[in-house]
C-alpha positions as protocol buffer text, in pm:
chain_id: "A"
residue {
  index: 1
  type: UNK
  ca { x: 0 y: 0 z: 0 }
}
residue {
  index: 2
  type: UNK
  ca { x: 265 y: 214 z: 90 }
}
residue {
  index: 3
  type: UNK
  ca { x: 453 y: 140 z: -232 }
}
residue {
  index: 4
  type: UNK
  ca { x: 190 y: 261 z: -396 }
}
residue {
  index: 5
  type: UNK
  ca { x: 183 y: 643 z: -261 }
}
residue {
  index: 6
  type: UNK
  ca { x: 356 y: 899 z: -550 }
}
residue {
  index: 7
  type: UNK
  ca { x: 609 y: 1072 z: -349 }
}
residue {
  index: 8
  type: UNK
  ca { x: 497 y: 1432 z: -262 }
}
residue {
  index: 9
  type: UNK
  ca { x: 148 y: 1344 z: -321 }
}
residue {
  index: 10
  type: UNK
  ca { x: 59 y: 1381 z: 67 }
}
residue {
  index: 11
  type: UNK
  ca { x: 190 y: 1713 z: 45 }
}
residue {
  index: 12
  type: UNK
  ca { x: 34 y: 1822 z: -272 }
}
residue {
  index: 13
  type: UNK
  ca { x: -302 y: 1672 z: -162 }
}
residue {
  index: 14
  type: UNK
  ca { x: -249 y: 1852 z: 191 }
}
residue {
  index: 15
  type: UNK
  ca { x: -246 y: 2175 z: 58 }
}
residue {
  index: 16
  type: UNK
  ca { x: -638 y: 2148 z: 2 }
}
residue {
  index: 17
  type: UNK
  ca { x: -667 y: 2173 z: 341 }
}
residue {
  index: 18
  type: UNK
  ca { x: -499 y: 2435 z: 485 }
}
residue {
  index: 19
  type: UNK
  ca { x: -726 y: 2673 z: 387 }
}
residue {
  index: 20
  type: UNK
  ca { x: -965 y: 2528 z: 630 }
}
residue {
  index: 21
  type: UNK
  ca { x: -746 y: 2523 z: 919 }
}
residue {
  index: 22
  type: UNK
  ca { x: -661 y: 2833 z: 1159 }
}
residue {
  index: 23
  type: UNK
  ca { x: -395 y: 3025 z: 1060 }
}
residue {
  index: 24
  type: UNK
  ca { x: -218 y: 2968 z: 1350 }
}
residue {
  index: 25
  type: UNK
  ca { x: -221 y: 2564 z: 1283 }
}
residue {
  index: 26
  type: UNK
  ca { x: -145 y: 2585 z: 931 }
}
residue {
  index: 27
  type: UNK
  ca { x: 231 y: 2584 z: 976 }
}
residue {
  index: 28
  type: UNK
  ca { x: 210 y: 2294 z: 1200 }
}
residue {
  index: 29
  type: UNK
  ca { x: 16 y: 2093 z: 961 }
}
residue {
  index: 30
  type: UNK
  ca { x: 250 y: 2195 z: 682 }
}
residue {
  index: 31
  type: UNK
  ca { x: 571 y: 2067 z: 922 }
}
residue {
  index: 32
  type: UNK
  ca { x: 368 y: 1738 z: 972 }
}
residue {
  index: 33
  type: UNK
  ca { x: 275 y: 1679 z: 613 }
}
residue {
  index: 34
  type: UNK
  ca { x: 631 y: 1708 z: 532 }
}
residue {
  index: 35
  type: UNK
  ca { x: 727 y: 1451 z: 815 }
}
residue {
  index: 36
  type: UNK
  ca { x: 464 y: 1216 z: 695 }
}
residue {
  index: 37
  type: UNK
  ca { x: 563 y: 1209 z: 320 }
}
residue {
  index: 38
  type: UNK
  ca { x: 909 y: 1179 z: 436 }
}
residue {
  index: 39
  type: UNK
  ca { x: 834 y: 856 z: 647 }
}
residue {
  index: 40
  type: UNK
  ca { x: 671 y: 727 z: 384 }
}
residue {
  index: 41
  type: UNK
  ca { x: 948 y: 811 z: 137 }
}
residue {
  index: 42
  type: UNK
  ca { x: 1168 y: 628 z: 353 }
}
residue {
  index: 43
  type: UNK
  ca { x: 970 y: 312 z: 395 }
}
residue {
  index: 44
  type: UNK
  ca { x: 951 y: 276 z: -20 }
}
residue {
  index: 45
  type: UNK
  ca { x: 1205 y: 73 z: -166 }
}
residue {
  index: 46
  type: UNK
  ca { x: 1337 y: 121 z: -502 }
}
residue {
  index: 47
  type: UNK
  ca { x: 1042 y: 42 z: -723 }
}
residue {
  index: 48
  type: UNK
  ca { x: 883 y: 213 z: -1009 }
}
residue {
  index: 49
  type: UNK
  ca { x: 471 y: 201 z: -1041 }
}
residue {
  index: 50
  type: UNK
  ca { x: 131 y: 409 z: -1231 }
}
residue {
  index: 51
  type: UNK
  ca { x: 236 y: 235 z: -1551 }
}
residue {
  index: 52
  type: UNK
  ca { x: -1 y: 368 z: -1828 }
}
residue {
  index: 53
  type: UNK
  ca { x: -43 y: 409 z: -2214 }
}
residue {
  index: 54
  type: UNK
  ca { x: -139 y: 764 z: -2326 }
}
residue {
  index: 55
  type: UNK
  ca { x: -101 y: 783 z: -2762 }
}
residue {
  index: 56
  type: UNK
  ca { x: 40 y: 496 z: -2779 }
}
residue {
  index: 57
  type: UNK
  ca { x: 350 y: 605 z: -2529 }
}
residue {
  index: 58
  type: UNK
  ca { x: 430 y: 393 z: -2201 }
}
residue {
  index: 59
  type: UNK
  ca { x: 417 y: 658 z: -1911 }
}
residue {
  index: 60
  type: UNK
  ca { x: 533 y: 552 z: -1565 }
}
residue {
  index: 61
  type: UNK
  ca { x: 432 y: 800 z: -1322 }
}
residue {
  index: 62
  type: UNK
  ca { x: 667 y: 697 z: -1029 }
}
residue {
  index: 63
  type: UNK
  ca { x: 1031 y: 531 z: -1033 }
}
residue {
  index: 64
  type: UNK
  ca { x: 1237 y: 559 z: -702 }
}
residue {
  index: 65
  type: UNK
  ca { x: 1625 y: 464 z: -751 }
}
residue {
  index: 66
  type: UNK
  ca { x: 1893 y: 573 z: -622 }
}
residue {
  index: 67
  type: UNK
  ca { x: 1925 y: 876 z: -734 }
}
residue {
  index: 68
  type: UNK
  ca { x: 1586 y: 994 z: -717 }
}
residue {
  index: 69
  type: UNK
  ca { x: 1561 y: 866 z: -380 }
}
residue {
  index: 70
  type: UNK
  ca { x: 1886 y: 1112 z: -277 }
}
residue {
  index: 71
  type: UNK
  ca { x: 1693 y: 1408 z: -428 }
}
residue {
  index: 72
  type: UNK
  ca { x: 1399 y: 1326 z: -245 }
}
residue {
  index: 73
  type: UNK
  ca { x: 1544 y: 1289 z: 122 }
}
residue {
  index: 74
  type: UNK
  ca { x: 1716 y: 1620 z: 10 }
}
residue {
  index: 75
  type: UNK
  ca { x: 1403 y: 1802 z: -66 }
}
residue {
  index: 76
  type: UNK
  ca { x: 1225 y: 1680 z: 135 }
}
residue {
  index: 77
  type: UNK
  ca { x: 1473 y: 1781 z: 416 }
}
residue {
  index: 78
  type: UNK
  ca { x: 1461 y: 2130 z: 245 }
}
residue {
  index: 79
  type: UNK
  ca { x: 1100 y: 2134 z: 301 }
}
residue {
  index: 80
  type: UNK
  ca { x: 1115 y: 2024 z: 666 }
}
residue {
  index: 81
  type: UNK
  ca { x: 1357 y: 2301 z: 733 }
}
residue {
  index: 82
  type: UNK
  ca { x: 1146 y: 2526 z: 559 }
}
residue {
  index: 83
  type: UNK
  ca { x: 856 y: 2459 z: 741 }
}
residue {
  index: 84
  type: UNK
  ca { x: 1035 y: 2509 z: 1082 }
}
residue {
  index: 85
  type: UNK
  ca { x: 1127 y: 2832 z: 964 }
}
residue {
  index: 86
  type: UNK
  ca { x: 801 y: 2945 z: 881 }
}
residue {
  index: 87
  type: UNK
  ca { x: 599 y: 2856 z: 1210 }
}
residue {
  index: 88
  type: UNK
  ca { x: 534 y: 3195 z: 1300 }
}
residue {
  index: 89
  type: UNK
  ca { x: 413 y: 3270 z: 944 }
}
residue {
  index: 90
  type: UNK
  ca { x: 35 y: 3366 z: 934 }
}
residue {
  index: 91
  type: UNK
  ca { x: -24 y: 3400 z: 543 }
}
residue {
  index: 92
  type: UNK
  ca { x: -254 y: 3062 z: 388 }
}
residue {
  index: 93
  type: UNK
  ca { x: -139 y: 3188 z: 48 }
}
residue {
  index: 94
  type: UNK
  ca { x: 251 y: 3109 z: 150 }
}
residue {
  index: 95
  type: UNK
  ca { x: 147 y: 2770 z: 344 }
}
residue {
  index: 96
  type: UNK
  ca { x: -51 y: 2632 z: 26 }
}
residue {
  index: 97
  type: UNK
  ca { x: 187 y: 2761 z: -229 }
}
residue {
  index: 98
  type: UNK
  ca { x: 524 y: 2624 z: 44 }
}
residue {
  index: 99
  type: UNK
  ca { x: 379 y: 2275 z: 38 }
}
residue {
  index: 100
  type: UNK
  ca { x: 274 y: 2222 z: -310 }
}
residue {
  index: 101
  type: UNK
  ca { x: 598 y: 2380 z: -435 }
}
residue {
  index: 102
  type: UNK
  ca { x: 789 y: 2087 z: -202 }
}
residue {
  index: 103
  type: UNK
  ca { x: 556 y: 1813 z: -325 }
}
residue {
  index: 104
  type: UNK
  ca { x: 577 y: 1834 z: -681 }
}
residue {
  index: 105
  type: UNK
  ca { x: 955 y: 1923 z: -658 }
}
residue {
  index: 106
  type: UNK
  ca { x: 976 y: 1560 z: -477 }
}
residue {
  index: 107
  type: UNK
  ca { x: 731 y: 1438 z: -774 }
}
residue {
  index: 108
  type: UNK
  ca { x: 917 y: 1513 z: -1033 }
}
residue {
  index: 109
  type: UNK
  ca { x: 1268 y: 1377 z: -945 }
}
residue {
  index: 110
  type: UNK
  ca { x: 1053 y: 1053 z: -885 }
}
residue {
  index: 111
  type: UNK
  ca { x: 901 y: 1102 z: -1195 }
}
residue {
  index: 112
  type: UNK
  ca { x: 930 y: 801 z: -1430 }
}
residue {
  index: 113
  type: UNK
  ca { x: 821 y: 957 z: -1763 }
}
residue {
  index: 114
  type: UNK
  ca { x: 883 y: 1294 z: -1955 }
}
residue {
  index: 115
  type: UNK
  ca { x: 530 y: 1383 z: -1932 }
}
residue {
  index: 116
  type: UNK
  ca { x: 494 y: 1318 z: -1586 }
}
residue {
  index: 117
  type: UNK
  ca { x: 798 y: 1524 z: -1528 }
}
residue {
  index: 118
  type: UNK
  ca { x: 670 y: 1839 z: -1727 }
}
residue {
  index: 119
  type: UNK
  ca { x: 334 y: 1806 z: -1510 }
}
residue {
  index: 120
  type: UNK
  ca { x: 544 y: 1852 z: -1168 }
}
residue {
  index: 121
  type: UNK
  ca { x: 765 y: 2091 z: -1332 }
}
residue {
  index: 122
  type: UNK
  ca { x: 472 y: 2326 z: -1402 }
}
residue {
  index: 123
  type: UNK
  ca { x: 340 y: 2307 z: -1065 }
}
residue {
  index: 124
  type: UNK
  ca { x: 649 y: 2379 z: -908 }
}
residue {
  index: 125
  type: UNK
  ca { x: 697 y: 2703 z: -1151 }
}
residue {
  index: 126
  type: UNK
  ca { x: 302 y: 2801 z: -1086 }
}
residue {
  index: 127
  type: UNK
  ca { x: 356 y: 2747 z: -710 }
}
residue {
  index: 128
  type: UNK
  ca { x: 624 y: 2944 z: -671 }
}
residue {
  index: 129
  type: UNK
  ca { x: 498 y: 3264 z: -855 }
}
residue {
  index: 130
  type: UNK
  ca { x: 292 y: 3229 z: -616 }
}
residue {
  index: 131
  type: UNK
  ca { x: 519 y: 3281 z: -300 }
}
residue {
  index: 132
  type: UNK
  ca { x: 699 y: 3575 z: -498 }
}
residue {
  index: 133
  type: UNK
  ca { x: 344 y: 3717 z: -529 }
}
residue {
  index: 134
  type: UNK
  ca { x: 263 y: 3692 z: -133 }
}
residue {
  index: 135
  type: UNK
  ca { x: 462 y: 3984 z: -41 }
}
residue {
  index: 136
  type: UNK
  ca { x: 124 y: 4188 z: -289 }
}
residue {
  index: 137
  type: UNK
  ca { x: 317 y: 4498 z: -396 }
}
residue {
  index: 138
  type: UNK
  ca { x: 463 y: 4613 z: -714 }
}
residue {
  index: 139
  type: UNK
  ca { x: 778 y: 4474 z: -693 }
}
residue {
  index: 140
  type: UNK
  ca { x: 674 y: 4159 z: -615 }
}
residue {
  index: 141
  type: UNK
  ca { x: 440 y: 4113 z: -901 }
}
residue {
  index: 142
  type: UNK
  ca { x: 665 y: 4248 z: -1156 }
}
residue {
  index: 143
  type: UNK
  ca { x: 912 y: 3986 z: -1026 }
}
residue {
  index: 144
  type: UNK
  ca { x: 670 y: 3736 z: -1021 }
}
residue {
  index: 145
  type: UNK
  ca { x: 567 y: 3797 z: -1394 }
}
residue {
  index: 146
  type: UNK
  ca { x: 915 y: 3798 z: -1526 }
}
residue {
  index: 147
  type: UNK
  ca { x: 976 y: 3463 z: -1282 }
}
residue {
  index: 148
  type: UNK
  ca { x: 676 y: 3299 z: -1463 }
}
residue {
  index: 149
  type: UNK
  ca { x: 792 y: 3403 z: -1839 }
}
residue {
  index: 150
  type: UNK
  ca { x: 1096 y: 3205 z: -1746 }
}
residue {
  index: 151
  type: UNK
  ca { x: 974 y: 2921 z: -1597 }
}
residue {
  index: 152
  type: UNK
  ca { x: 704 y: 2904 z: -1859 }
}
residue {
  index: 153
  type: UNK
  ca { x: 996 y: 2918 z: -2142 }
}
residue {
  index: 154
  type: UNK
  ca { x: 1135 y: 2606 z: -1913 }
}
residue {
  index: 155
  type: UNK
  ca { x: 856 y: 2443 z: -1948 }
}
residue {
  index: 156
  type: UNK
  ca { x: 815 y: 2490 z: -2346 }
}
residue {
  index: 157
  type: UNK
  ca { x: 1166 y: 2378 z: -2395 }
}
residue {
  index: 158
  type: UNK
  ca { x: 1137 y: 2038 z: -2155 }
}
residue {
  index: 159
  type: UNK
  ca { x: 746 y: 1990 z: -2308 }
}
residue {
  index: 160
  type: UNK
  ca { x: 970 y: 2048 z: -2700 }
}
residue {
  index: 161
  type: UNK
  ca { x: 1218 y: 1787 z: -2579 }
}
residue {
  index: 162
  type: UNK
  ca { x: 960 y: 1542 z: -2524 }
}
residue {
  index: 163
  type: UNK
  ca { x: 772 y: 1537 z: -2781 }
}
residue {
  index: 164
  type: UNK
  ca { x: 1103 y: 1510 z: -2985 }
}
residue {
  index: 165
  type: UNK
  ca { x: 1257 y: 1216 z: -2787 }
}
residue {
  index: 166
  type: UNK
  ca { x: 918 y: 1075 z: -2866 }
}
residue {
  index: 167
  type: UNK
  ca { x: 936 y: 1112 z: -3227 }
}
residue {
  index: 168
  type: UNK
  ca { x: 1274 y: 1011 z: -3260 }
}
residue {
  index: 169
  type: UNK
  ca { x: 1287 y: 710 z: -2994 }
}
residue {
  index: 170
  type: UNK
  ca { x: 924 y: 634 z: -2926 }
}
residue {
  index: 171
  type: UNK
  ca { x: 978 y: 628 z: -2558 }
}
residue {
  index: 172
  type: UNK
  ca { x: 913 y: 916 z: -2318 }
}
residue {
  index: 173
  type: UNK
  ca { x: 1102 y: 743 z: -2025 }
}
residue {
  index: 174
  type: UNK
  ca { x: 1289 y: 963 z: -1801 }
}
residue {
  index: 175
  type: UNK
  ca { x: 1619 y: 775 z: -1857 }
}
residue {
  index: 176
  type: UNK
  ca { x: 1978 y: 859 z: -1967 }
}
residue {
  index: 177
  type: UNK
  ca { x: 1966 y: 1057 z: -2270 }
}
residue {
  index: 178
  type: UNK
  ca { x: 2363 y: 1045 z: -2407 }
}
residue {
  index: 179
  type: UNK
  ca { x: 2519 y: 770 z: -2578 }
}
residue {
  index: 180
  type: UNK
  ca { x: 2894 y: 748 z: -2515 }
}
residue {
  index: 181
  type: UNK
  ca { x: 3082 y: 842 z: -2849 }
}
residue {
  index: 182
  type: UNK
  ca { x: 2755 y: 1007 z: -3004 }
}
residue {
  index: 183
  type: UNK
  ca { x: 2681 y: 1342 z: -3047 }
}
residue {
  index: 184
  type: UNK
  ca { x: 2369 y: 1495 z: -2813 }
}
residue {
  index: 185
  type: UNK
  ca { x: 2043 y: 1466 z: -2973 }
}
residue {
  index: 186
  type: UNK
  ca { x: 1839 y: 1760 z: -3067 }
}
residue {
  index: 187
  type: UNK
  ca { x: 1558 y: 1616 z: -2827 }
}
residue {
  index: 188
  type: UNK
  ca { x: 1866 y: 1580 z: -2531 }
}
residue {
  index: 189
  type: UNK
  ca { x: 1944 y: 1937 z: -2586 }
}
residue {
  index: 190
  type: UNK
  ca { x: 1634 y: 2084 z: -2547 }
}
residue {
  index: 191
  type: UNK
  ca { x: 1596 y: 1931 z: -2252 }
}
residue {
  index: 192
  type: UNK
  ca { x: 1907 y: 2018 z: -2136 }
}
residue {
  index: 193
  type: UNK
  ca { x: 1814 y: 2384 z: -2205 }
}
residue {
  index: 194
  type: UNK
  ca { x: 1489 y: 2326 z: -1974 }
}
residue {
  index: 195
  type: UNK
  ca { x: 1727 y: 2226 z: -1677 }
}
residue {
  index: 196
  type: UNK
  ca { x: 1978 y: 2495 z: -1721 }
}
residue {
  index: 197
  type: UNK
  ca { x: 1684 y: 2724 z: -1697 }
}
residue {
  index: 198
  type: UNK
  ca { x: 1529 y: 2578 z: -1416 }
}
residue {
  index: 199
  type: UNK
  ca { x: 1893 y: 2522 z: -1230 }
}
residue {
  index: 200
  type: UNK
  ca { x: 1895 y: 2918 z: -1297 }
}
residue {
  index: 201
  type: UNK
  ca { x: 2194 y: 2928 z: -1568 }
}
């Protein structure tokens, strides 16, 4: 059953709640959410599950392996940490956004598919917009706007990529891209554009 949980799901579906919780006990319940999906995390072995076909392409929503599972402890340590920090912080907007932002980042590194990935990776850019946002003046939103037209570009170059390693490969699996000896496909480099961008190049 367990197994069975997308990582960062808890979080992401936790967010719907906050709203409905005093202010004062929304950071709390964002610092347990994170503690729960990192228990969880850390009772899932390596395993990979939510195979589906979608245009005649094999997604697989979840695959935990080693690495994913290092970038998942990571954030979700991040998030934990983040949620400490913010226990005197009274704004639903920041909680919601916080959480989501944590969850999908945690999604996508499990994410088993290109599709998948680009799902998560829009959340986390939409989510976060929305933290730059919470401080409401000018400055903010002006940042926030030019924030989104980047991540948005991101998200047209990693969406690009995947549709091209689809055309060229079949496949949308999230896998190893380079071939030793072989020059970078066009697919490999658009997608390699959509990280630089999102690792802030």
């Amino acid at each position: 059953m367990i197994d069975n949980i997308p990582p960062g799901l808890i979080m992401i579906l936790g967010a719907l709640i906050l709203p409905f919780l005093a202010q004062r006990t929304q950071a709390i319940a964002v610092l347990v959410l994170s503690l729960l999906s990192l228990f969880l995390f850390c009772l899932t072995g390596e395993t990979s599950f939510g195979q589906m076909e979608l245009f005649g392409a094999t997604l697989e929503v979840v695959r935990i392996d080693a690495t994913s599972r290092i970038f998942g402890i990571v954030f979700h340590i991040a998030a934990i940490v983040s949620a400490i920090y913010a226990l005197h912080v009274r704004d639903t907007r920041q909680h919601v956004s916080g959480i989501v932002y944590a969850g999908a980042a945690i999604g996508a590194c499990c994410a088993g598919d290109l599709l998948t990935l680009f799902v998560y990776w829009e959340l986390t850019a939409l989510s976060s917009v929305f933290l730059i946002w919470a401080s409401d003046n000018e400055r903010s939103y002006r940042a926030g706007m030019r924030y989104l037209i980047i991540q948005v570009t991101s998200g047209v170059l990693l969406l690009s990529g995947a549709i091209l390693r689809f055309v060229e490969t079949g496949s949308l699996e999230f896998t190893k891209m380079a071939v030793q000896g072989e020059p970078l496909s066009a697919s490999a480099w658009l997608i390699l554009f959509a990280f630089g961008i999102k690792c802030a190049f």
